[in-house]
mmCIF file of C-alpha atoms in Angstrom:
data_model
loop_
_atom_site.group_PDB
_atom_site.id
_atom_site.type_symbol
_atom_site.label_atom_id
_atom_site.label_comp_id
_atom_site.label_asym_id
_atom_site.label_seq_id
_atom_site.Cartn_x
_atom_site.Cartn_y
_atom_site.Cartn_z
ATOM 1 C CA MET H 27 -4.285 -42.776 7.513
ATOM 2 C CA ASN H 28 -8.413 -42.906 6.187
ATOM 3 C CA HIS H 29 -8.782 -40.792 3.183
ATOM 4 C CA ARG H 30 -12.637 -41.277 2.928
ATOM 5 C CA TRP H 31 -14.712 -38.862 4.576
ATOM 6 C CA ASN H 32 -17.542 -39.724 7.041
ATOM 7 C CA LEU H 33 -20.832 -37.367 7.238
ATOM 8 C CA ASN H 34 -19.148 -35.423 10.216
ATOM 9 C CA GLN H 35 -16.222 -34.252 8.150
ATOM 10 C CA TYR H 36 -18.590 -32.891 6.049
ATOM 11 C CA ILE H 37 -20.525 -30.917 8.159
ATOM 12 C CA THR H 38 -17.594 -29.834 9.802
ATOM 13 C CA TYR H 39 -16.287 -28.580 6.547
ATOM 14 C CA VAL H 40 -19.885 -26.394 6.040
ATOM 15 C CA LEU H 41 -20.080 -25.438 9.299
ATOM 16 C CA LEU H 42 -16.717 -23.661 9.280
ATOM 17 C CA THR H 43 -17.222 -22.085 5.402
ATOM 18 C CA LEU H 44 -21.055 -20.867 7.000
ATOM 19 C CA PHE H 45 -19.029 -19.838 10.034
ATOM 20 C CA PHE H 46 -16.117 -17.291 7.779
ATOM 21 C CA LEU H 47 -19.289 -15.546 5.984
ATOM 22 C CA ALA H 48 -18.728 -13.367 9.128
ATOM 23 C CA SER H 49 -15.665 -11.777 7.754
ATOM 24 C CA TRP H 50 -16.679 -9.590 5.481
ATOM 25 C CA THR H 51 -19.929 -9.857 4.591
ATOM 26 C CA ASP H 52 -21.476 -6.695 6.828
ATOM 27 C CA ILE H 53 -18.935 -4.880 5.299
ATOM 28 C CA ASN H 54 -19.261 -5.921 1.272
ATOM 29 C CA GLY H 55 -23.054 -6.012 1.331
ATOM 30 C CA MET H 56 -22.803 -1.944 2.733
ATOM 31 C CA PHE H 57 -20.783 -1.339 0.015
ATOM 32 C CA ALA H 58 -22.998 -3.868 -2.485
ATOM 33 C CA GLU H 59 -25.949 -1.171 -1.143
ATOM 34 C CA LEU H 60 -24.650 1.632 -1.970
ATOM 35 C CA PRO H 61 -26.602 2.340 -5.450
ATOM 36 C CA GLN H 62 -29.502 2.557 -3.232
ATOM 37 C CA ILE H 63 -28.173 4.545 -0.438
ATOM 38 C CA ILE H 64 -26.906 7.533 -2.136
ATOM 39 C CA LEU H 65 -29.914 8.053 -4.023
ATOM 40 C CA THR H 66 -31.696 9.187 -0.385
ATOM 41 C CA GLN H 67 -28.249 10.566 1.505
ATOM 42 C CA PRO H 68 -27.396 14.118 1.619
ATOM 43 C CA GLU H 69 -23.552 13.164 0.865
ATOM 44 C CA SER H 70 -24.705 11.785 -2.815
ATOM 45 C CA TRP H 71 -21.707 11.156 -4.752
ATOM 46 C CA LYS H 72 -19.349 11.848 -1.465
ATOM 47 C CA LEU H 73 -20.870 8.619 0.223
ATOM 48 C CA GLY H 74 -18.842 5.952 -1.265
ATOM 49 C CA ALA H 75 -15.348 8.138 -0.629
ATOM 50 C CA ASN H 76 -16.861 8.543 3.081
ATOM 51 C CA LEU H 77 -17.149 4.847 3.449
ATOM 52 C CA ALA H 78 -14.321 4.093 1.937
ATOM 53 C CA LEU H 79 -12.274 6.160 5.013
ATOM 54 C CA THR H 80 -14.483 5.329 7.585
ATOM 55 C CA THR H 81 -14.037 1.195 6.800
ATOM 56 C CA ASN H 82 -10.386 1.455 6.514
ATOM 57 C CA LEU H 83 -9.816 3.249 9.439
ATOM 58 C CA GLY H 84 -11.287 -0.060 11.146
ATOM 59 C CA ASN H 85 -7.313 -1.386 10.293
ATOM 60 C CA ILE H 86 -6.036 0.050 13.809
ATOM 61 C CA ALA H 87 -8.040 -2.854 15.201
ATOM 62 C CA PRO H 88 -5.969 -5.682 13.961
ATOM 63 C CA PHE H 89 -2.735 -3.753 14.176
ATOM 64 C CA THR H 90 -3.284 -3.081 17.590
ATOM 65 C CA LEU H 91 -4.150 -7.115 17.771
ATOM 66 C CA VAL H 92 -0.860 -7.633 16.541
ATOM 67 C CA LEU H 93 1.179 -5.939 18.536
ATOM 68 C CA ILE H 94 -0.185 -6.989 21.680
ATOM 69 C CA LYS H 95 0.006 -10.548 20.243
ATOM 70 C CA PHE H 96 4.097 -9.220 19.754
ATOM 71 C CA PHE H 97 4.443 -8.235 23.163
ATOM 72 C CA TYR H 98 2.697 -11.201 24.951
ATOM 73 C CA ARG H 99 4.011 -13.606 22.587
ATOM 74 C CA LYS H 100 5.213 -15.681 25.581
ATOM 75 C CA HIS H 101 1.139 -16.190 26.109
ATOM 76 C CA GLU H 102 -1.004 -18.685 24.567
ATOM 77 C CA PHE H 103 -3.729 -16.413 21.627
ATOM 78 C CA ASN H 104 -6.969 -17.554 22.304
ATOM 79 C CA PRO H 105 -8.962 -16.671 19.247
ATOM 80 C CA VAL H 106 -12.302 -17.700 20.205
ATOM 81 C CA PRO H 107 -13.762 -14.869 22.415
ATOM 82 C CA ILE H 108 -12.667 -12.596 20.305
ATOM 83 C CA ASN H 109 -14.287 -14.603 17.365
ATOM 84 C CA TYR H 110 -17.500 -14.231 19.624
ATOM 85 C CA VAL H 111 -17.019 -10.587 20.140
ATOM 86 C CA VAL H 112 -16.432 -10.041 16.237
ATOM 87 C CA ILE H 113 -19.853 -11.772 15.222
ATOM 88 C CA GLY H 114 -22.028 -10.214 17.879
ATOM 89 C CA ILE H 115 -21.418 -6.730 17.678
ATOM 90 C CA GLY H 116 -21.354 -7.396 13.886
ATOM 91 C CA MET H 117 -25.418 -8.810 14.305
ATOM 92 C CA LEU H 118 -25.751 -5.743 16.816
ATOM 93 C CA SER H 119 -24.649 -3.088 13.953
ATOM 94 C CA CYS H 120 -26.414 -4.717 10.978
ATOM 95 C CA LEU H 121 -29.652 -4.874 13.493
ATOM 96 C CA LEU H 122 -29.216 -1.081 13.927
ATOM 97 C CA LEU H 123 -28.188 -0.448 10.675
ATOM 98 C CA THR H 124 -31.702 -2.037 9.672
ATOM 99 C CA PHE H 125 -33.544 1.244 11.635
ATOM 100 C CA PHE H 126 -31.225 3.456 11.831
ATOM 101 C CA TRP H 127 -29.515 3.688 8.574
ATOM 102 C CA SER H 128 -31.029 6.921 7.351
ATOM 103 C CA TYR H 129 -30.869 8.535 10.171
ATOM 104 C CA THR H 130 -28.854 11.550 9.749
ATOM 105 C CA THR H 131 -27.606 14.884 12.001
ATOM 106 C CA ILE H 132 -26.362 18.409 11.250
ATOM 107 C CA VAL H 133 -22.167 18.579 11.570
ATOM 108 C CA VAL H 134 -20.061 21.267 10.728
ATOM 109 C CA ASN H 135 -23.575 22.941 8.781
ATOM 110 C CA GLN H 136 -23.944 20.239 6.795
ATOM 111 C CA ARG H 137 -26.290 17.121 7.056
ATOM 112 C CA ARG H 138 -24.402 13.452 7.996
ATOM 113 C CA SER H 139 -25.318 10.106 7.849
ATOM 114 C CA THR H 140 -24.455 9.856 11.020
ATOM 115 C CA ALA H 141 -25.699 6.345 11.574
ATOM 116 C CA LEU H 142 -24.855 4.451 8.874
ATOM 117 C CA LEU H 143 -21.286 5.982 9.156
ATOM 118 C CA ILE H 144 -20.662 4.982 12.792
ATOM 119 C CA LEU H 145 -22.031 1.945 12.054
ATOM 120 C CA ALA H 146 -19.913 1.043 9.537
ATOM 121 C CA PHE H 147 -16.788 2.129 11.257
ATOM 122 C CA SER H 148 -17.636 -0.209 14.171
ATOM 123 C CA LEU H 149 -18.447 -3.358 11.208
ATOM 124 C CA SER H 150 -14.620 -2.334 10.039
ATOM 125 C CA LEU H 151 -13.193 -2.580 13.268
ATOM 126 C CA LEU H 152 -14.631 -5.880 13.703
ATOM 127 C CA ASP H 153 -13.788 -7.147 9.894
ATOM 128 C CA CYS H 154 -10.416 -6.178 10.194
ATOM 129 C CA THR H 155 -10.095 -7.870 13.577
ATOM 130 C CA SER H 156 -11.940 -11.054 12.130
ATOM 131 C CA SER H 157 -8.772 -11.479 8.895
ATOM 132 C CA ILE H 158 -6.380 -12.104 12.081
ATOM 133 C CA SER H 159 -8.527 -13.876 14.737
ATOM 134 C CA PHE H 160 -10.169 -16.184 12.231
ATOM 135 C CA ALA H 161 -6.911 -17.440 10.688
ATOM 136 C CA ASP H 162 -5.674 -18.053 13.851
ATOM 137 C CA TYR H 163 -8.991 -19.939 14.835
ATOM 138 C CA ILE H 164 -8.617 -22.386 11.527
ATOM 139 C CA HIS H 165 -4.733 -23.338 12.427
ATOM 140 C CA ARG H 166 -6.438 -25.476 15.079
ATOM 141 C CA PHE H 167 -7.827 -27.798 12.142
ATOM 142 C CA ARG H 168 -6.366 -30.441 10.024
ATOM 143 C CA LYS H 169 -4.700 -28.812 6.943
ATOM 144 C CA GLU H 170 -7.577 -30.197 4.694
ATOM 145 C CA TYR H 171 -10.200 -27.825 6.350
ATOM 146 C CA ILE H 172 -7.863 -24.780 5.681
ATOM 147 C CA ASN H 173 -9.321 -23.917 2.479
ATOM 148 C CA THR H 174 -12.758 -23.310 3.982
ATOM 149 C CA ILE H 175 -11.830 -19.838 5.088
ATOM 150 C CA PHE H 176 -11.305 -18.746 1.395
ATOM 151 C CA LEU H 177 -14.499 -20.216 0.651
ATOM 152 C CA GLY H 178 -16.403 -18.665 3.419
ATOM 153 C CA GLU H 179 -14.824 -15.009 2.398
ATOM 154 C CA SER H 180 -15.534 -15.456 -0.998
ATOM 155 C CA PHE H 181 -19.382 -16.378 -0.152
ATOM 156 C CA ALA H 182 -19.219 -13.529 1.892
ATOM 157 C CA PHE H 183 -18.081 -11.103 -1.119
ATOM 158 C CA ILE H 184 -21.104 -13.161 -3.192
ATOM 159 C CA LEU H 185 -23.826 -13.664 -1.046
ATOM 160 C CA PRO H 186 -24.275 -9.600 -0.451
ATOM 161 C CA SER H 187 -24.298 -8.746 -4.395
ATOM 162 C CA LEU H 188 -26.878 -11.788 -4.616
ATOM 163 C CA LEU H 189 -28.832 -10.083 -2.354
ATOM 164 C CA ALA H 190 -28.640 -6.288 -4.326
ATOM 165 C CA ILE H 191 -29.491 -8.509 -7.639
ATOM 166 C CA ALA H 192 -32.558 -9.735 -5.891
ATOM 167 C CA GLN H 193 -33.348 -6.257 -4.443
ATOM 168 C CA GLY H 194 -33.278 -4.793 -8.062
ATOM 169 C CA ASN H 195 -32.212 -1.240 -9.515
ATOM 170 C CA GLY H 196 -33.807 1.440 -7.441
ATOM 171 C CA ARG H 197 -33.342 4.966 -9.437
ATOM 172 C CA LEU H 198 -33.719 8.033 -10.410
ATOM 173 C CA HIS H 199 -36.201 9.533 -13.028
ATOM 174 C CA CYS H 200 -36.600 12.959 -13.644
ATOM 175 C CA ILE H 201 -40.059 14.202 -14.843
ATOM 176 C CA GLU H 202 -41.967 17.701 -15.020
ATOM 177 C CA ALA H 203 -42.828 19.433 -12.299
ATOM 178 C CA ILE H 204 -46.751 20.096 -12.097
ATOM 179 C CA ASN H 205 -46.487 23.925 -11.464
ATOM 180 C CA GLY H 206 -45.648 24.736 -14.720
ATOM 181 C CA THR H 207 -42.482 26.111 -14.348
ATOM 182 C CA ASN H 208 -40.277 23.985 -16.624
ATOM 183 C CA LYS H 209 -38.469 22.792 -13.632
ATOM 184 C CA THR H 210 -38.135 18.975 -13.099
ATOM 185 C CA GLU H 211 -38.368 16.613 -10.105
ATOM 186 C CA ALA H 212 -36.482 13.787 -9.072
ATOM 187 C CA ILE H 213 -38.323 10.599 -8.680
ATOM 188 C CA TYR H 214 -37.213 7.814 -6.598
ATOM 189 C CA GLN H 215 -38.642 4.522 -7.564
ATOM 190 C CA SER H 216 -37.906 1.952 -4.984
ATOM 191 C CA PRO H 217 -36.005 -1.679 -5.784
ATOM 192 C CA ARG H 218 -38.033 -4.719 -5.123
ATOM 193 C CA PHE H 219 -37.244 -5.028 -1.406
ATOM 194 C CA SER H 220 -35.934 -1.590 0.780
ATOM 195 C CA VAL H 221 -32.364 -1.557 2.293
ATOM 196 C CA SER H 222 -33.755 -1.935 5.388
ATOM 197 C CA ILE H 223 -34.956 -4.947 4.627
ATOM 198 C CA TYR H 224 -31.719 -5.948 3.233
ATOM 199 C CA PHE H 225 -29.596 -4.999 6.305
ATOM 200 C CA LEU H 226 -32.221 -7.065 7.488
ATOM 201 C CA CYS H 227 -30.558 -10.255 5.312
ATOM 202 C CA LEU H 228 -27.263 -9.350 6.357
ATOM 203 C CA PHE H 229 -28.605 -10.034 10.000
ATOM 204 C CA ILE H 230 -29.821 -13.193 9.505
ATOM 205 C CA ILE H 231 -26.554 -14.273 7.494
ATOM 206 C CA LEU H 232 -24.173 -13.517 10.630
ATOM 207 C CA THR H 233 -26.369 -15.196 12.799
ATOM 208 C CA ILE H 234 -26.457 -18.411 10.879
ATOM 209 C CA SER H 235 -22.634 -17.900 10.931
ATOM 210 C CA LEU H 236 -22.901 -17.472 15.130
ATOM 211 C CA ILE H 237 -25.146 -20.714 15.404
ATOM 212 C CA SER H 238 -22.448 -22.568 13.101
ATOM 213 C CA PHE H 239 -19.529 -21.750 15.754
ATOM 214 C CA ILE H 240 -21.477 -22.381 18.547
ATOM 215 C CA LEU H 241 -22.084 -25.930 16.498
ATOM 216 C CA LEU H 242 -18.596 -26.001 16.146
ATOM 217 C CA ARG H 243 -17.419 -25.421 19.656
ATOM 218 C CA TRP H 244 -20.127 -27.160 21.374
ATOM 219 C CA THR H 245 -20.775 -30.411 19.976
ATOM 220 C CA SER H 246 -18.750 -33.213 19.404
ATOM 221 C CA ILE H 247 -19.360 -33.058 15.503
ATOM 222 C CA THR H 248 -15.371 -31.485 15.071
ATOM 223 C CA ARG H 249 -14.003 -34.310 17.778
ATOM 224 C CA ASN H 250 -11.659 -35.334 14.756
ATOM 225 C CA ALA H 251 -11.174 -32.573 12.697
ATOM 226 C CA TYR H 252 -8.301 -30.682 15.187
ATOM 227 C CA HIS H 253 -4.888 -30.994 15.234
ATOM 228 C CA THR H 254 -3.365 -33.675 16.895
ATOM 229 C CA GLU H 255 0.220 -32.989 18.338
ATOM 230 C CA SER H 256 2.007 -35.798 16.187
ATOM 231 C CA GLU H 257 0.026 -34.345 13.185
ATOM 232 C CA THR H 258 1.537 -30.848 13.591
ATOM 233 C CA SER H 259 4.842 -32.133 14.807
ATOM 234 C CA LEU H 260 5.172 -33.652 10.997
ATOM 235 C CA GLU H 261 3.634 -31.087 9.260
ATOM 236 C CA THR H 262 6.208 -28.598 10.313
ATOM 237 C CA ILE H 263 9.358 -31.204 9.595
ATOM 238 C CA ASP H 264 7.512 -31.855 6.218
ATOM 239 C CA THR H 265 7.622 -27.875 5.629
ATOM 240 C CA ILE H 266 11.002 -27.650 6.638
ATOM 241 C CA TYR H 267 12.578 -30.246 4.796
ATOM 242 C CA SER H 268 10.428 -30.107 1.459
ATOM 243 C CA GLN H 269 9.706 -26.827 0.115
ATOM 244 C CA PRO H 270 12.466 -24.930 -1.116
ATOM 245 C CA LYS H 271 13.964 -21.920 0.347
ATOM 246 C CA SER H 272 13.755 -19.882 -3.400
ATOM 247 C CA LEU H 273 12.697 -16.609 -2.095
ATOM 248 C CA THR H 274 15.367 -13.725 -1.234
ATOM 249 C CA THR H 275 14.963 -11.364 1.116
ATOM 250 C CA PRO H 276 14.693 -8.142 -1.316
ATOM 251 C CA SER H 277 12.530 -10.119 -3.292
ATOM 252 C CA TYR H 278 10.513 -10.804 0.183
ATOM 253 C CA ILE H 279 10.759 -7.656 0.155
ATOM 254 C CA LEU H 280 9.465 -6.085 -2.795
ATOM 255 C CA LEU H 281 6.486 -8.491 -2.611
ATOM 256 C CA SER H 282 5.468 -7.262 0.591
ATOM 257 C CA LEU H 283 5.447 -3.621 -0.677
ATOM 258 C CA LEU H 284 3.123 -4.817 -3.786
ATOM 259 C CA CYS H 285 0.855 -6.428 -1.429
ATOM 260 C CA SER H 286 0.512 -3.162 0.580
ATOM 261 C CA TYR H 287 0.273 -1.316 -3.088
ATOM 262 C CA ILE H 288 -2.215 -4.026 -4.070
ATOM 263 C CA SER H 289 -4.431 -3.810 -0.877
ATOM 264 C CA SER H 290 -4.345 -0.134 -0.791
ATOM 265 C CA VAL H 291 -5.822 -0.070 -4.431
ATOM 266 C CA VAL H 292 -8.933 -2.525 -4.185
ATOM 267 C CA PHE H 293 -9.397 -2.155 -0.720
ATOM 268 C CA GLY H 294 -8.441 1.640 -0.483
ATOM 269 C CA PHE H 295 -8.866 4.059 -3.706
ATOM 270 C CA LEU H 296 -11.091 2.065 -5.794
ATOM 271 C CA LEU H 297 -14.173 1.411 -2.848
ATOM 272 C CA ALA H 298 -13.354 5.603 -2.471
ATOM 273 C CA ILE H 299 -13.167 6.479 -6.346
ATOM 274 C CA SER H 300 -16.122 3.879 -7.928
ATOM 275 C CA THR H 301 -18.673 6.485 -7.475
ATOM 276 C CA TYR H 302 -16.922 9.278 -9.470
ATOM 277 C CA VAL H 303 -15.993 6.316 -11.777
ATOM 278 C CA LEU H 304 -19.350 4.586 -12.642
ATOM 279 C CA MET H 305 -21.949 7.523 -12.360
ATOM 280 C CA PRO H 306 -21.229 9.838 -15.040
ATOM 281 C CA TYR H 307 -22.236 6.838 -17.321
ATOM 282 C CA GLY H 308 -25.643 6.608 -15.354
ATOM 283 C CA HIS H 309 -27.192 4.725 -12.731
ATOM 284 C CA LYS H 310 -27.673 1.513 -14.313
ATOM 285 C CA ILE H 311 -23.211 0.893 -14.772
ATOM 286 C CA PHE H 312 -23.029 2.058 -11.254
ATOM 287 C CA TYR H 313 -25.668 -0.587 -9.954
ATOM 288 C CA LEU H 314 -23.941 -2.976 -12.389
ATOM 289 C CA GLY H 315 -20.487 -2.518 -11.638
ATOM 290 C CA THR H 316 -21.000 -2.324 -7.942
ATOM 291 C CA ILE H 317 -22.948 -5.614 -7.792
ATOM 292 C CA ILE H 318 -20.391 -7.554 -10.794
ATOM 293 C CA SER H 319 -16.941 -6.579 -9.200
ATOM 294 C CA PRO H 320 -16.804 -9.082 -5.690
ATOM 295 C CA TRP H 321 -17.409 -11.745 -8.883
ATOM 296 C CA MET H 322 -14.379 -10.324 -9.724
ATOM 297 C CA LEU H 323 -12.303 -11.364 -6.482
ATOM 298 C CA THR H 324 -14.324 -14.573 -6.023
ATOM 299 C CA ILE H 325 -13.110 -15.998 -9.171
ATOM 300 C CA VAL H 326 -9.347 -14.818 -8.385
ATOM 301 C CA TRP H 327 -9.992 -16.555 -4.862
ATOM 302 C CA THR H 328 -11.234 -19.522 -6.984
ATOM 303 C CA LEU H 329 -7.969 -19.543 -9.261
ATOM 304 C CA GLY H 330 -5.753 -19.249 -6.236
ATOM 305 C CA MET H 331 -7.237 -22.258 -4.698
ATOM 306 C CA ILE H 332 -6.561 -24.227 -7.831
ATOM 307 C CA LYS H 333 -3.236 -22.648 -8.874
ATOM 308 C CA PRO H 334 -1.513 -21.891 -5.475
ATOM 309 C CA VAL H 335 1.659 -20.870 -6.311
ATOM 310 C CA LEU H 336 2.780 -18.688 -9.218
ATOM 311 C CA ARG H 337 6.095 -17.643 -10.450
ATOM 312 C CA GLN H 338 7.420 -14.077 -9.487
ATOM 313 C CA ARG H 339 7.117 -12.466 -13.200
ATOM 314 C CA TYR H 340 3.796 -13.519 -13.785
ATOM 315 C CA VAL H 341 2.798 -11.497 -9.905
ATOM 316 C CA TYR H 342 4.523 -8.769 -11.844
ATOM 317 C CA ILE H 343 2.933 -9.123 -14.909
ATOM 318 C CA LEU H 344 -0.600 -9.137 -13.374
ATOM 319 C CA ILE H 345 0.389 -6.552 -10.869
ATOM 320 C CA THR H 346 1.685 -4.087 -13.960
ATOM 321 C CA LEU H 347 -1.745 -4.915 -16.271
ATOM 322 C CA GLY H 348 -4.138 -4.187 -12.908
ATOM 323 C CA SER H 349 -2.345 -0.904 -12.520
ATOM 324 C CA ILE H 350 -2.820 0.086 -15.973
ATOM 325 C CA THR H 351 -6.225 -0.044 -15.209
ATOM 326 C CA PHE H 352 -6.363 1.600 -11.829
ATOM 327 C CA ALA H 353 -4.155 4.557 -13.366
ATOM 328 C CA PHE H 354 -7.029 4.676 -15.968
ATOM 329 C CA SER H 355 -9.901 3.849 -13.341
ATOM 330 C CA MET H 356 -8.145 7.718 -11.704
ATOM 331 C CA TYR H 357 -8.180 9.367 -14.773
ATOM 332 C CA VAL H 358 -11.684 9.052 -15.289
ATOM 333 C CA ALA H 359 -12.610 10.060 -11.772
ATOM 334 C CA LEU H 360 -10.754 13.177 -11.770
ATOM 335 C CA LYS H 361 -12.366 13.694 -15.122
ATOM 336 C CA SER H 362 -15.822 13.370 -13.413
ATOM 337 C CA PRO H 363 -18.739 14.267 -14.210
ATOM 338 C CA CYS H 364 -17.615 14.436 -17.539
ATOM 339 C CA PRO H 365 -14.894 11.800 -18.143
ATOM 340 C CA PRO H 366 -14.606 10.333 -21.866
ATOM 341 C CA TRP H 367 -17.271 8.859 -24.005
ATOM 342 C CA VAL H 368 -20.102 10.330 -21.479
ATOM 343 C CA ASP H 369 -23.334 9.858 -22.555
ATOM 344 C CA THR H 370 -22.208 7.747 -25.980
ATOM 345 C CA THR H 371 -22.975 4.456 -26.850
#
């Protein structure tokens, strides 16, 4: 087999990476933009928790898809139409956010960010579904292209963060009221570009992903990138006979439960309490924490590509260290708005 890649193979690799940007860019972008959004929306600090709850409800979509695949496993699952729907509706939702992200209505005698939450739920349904449909799609390609899905998802965290850095830190300043009542007024200082422009940039990123997917599907660039039947059979045989079966049933169950626990912490609790953990220490800290945290996931994914297999004891040590950090974050959130060391260097 010739191991030197030609131009088409490099282009295929780049196109796949750009296509996988559509996986979580929009939802990640919404949370990266949270420091700007909460300054003008009626929920204020509660908006992060509301968004976390809304986006996690989107997991009903992949759960439904898994059930469909289970009950209709005799039929071949085709992820291509689902991928078109995921990217298309994601683009539409980001475009609508550009115009309606600040639109509010009165619900149960309180003003709510109705449009933002509805569109966030729509995006979460699609992004959660992409975790399955995109994974099914990449398995059509040869194994050297598999890591494009991890690279694309890494960029899906980095790009919204870079956009937020380029946007700058909009903030509130308190000044004395002009009417001589000794009261202060909150003045919002705009960042370099507005929230609407930010969502428009996310729309452009998803458009690039759609164009990449169309090129992958309808051009001859990828003609030598797909699995052949013989390659699939040889890889399956090699996997069966070369890998040791060292994972026992109790270990499998324990690791599955720990995986559920980690997912609930990282994508549930931490997103919901981030505002309560960071905002008491100032808007700048909230801004920095929000835009820096996605880079940690990217670093971990990069390390995972370099060192894909770890001994179980190291996994347990990392989970223990993460749990200690999470416990401290929960303590700070419960003590908010007056947590330890607030108003100190």
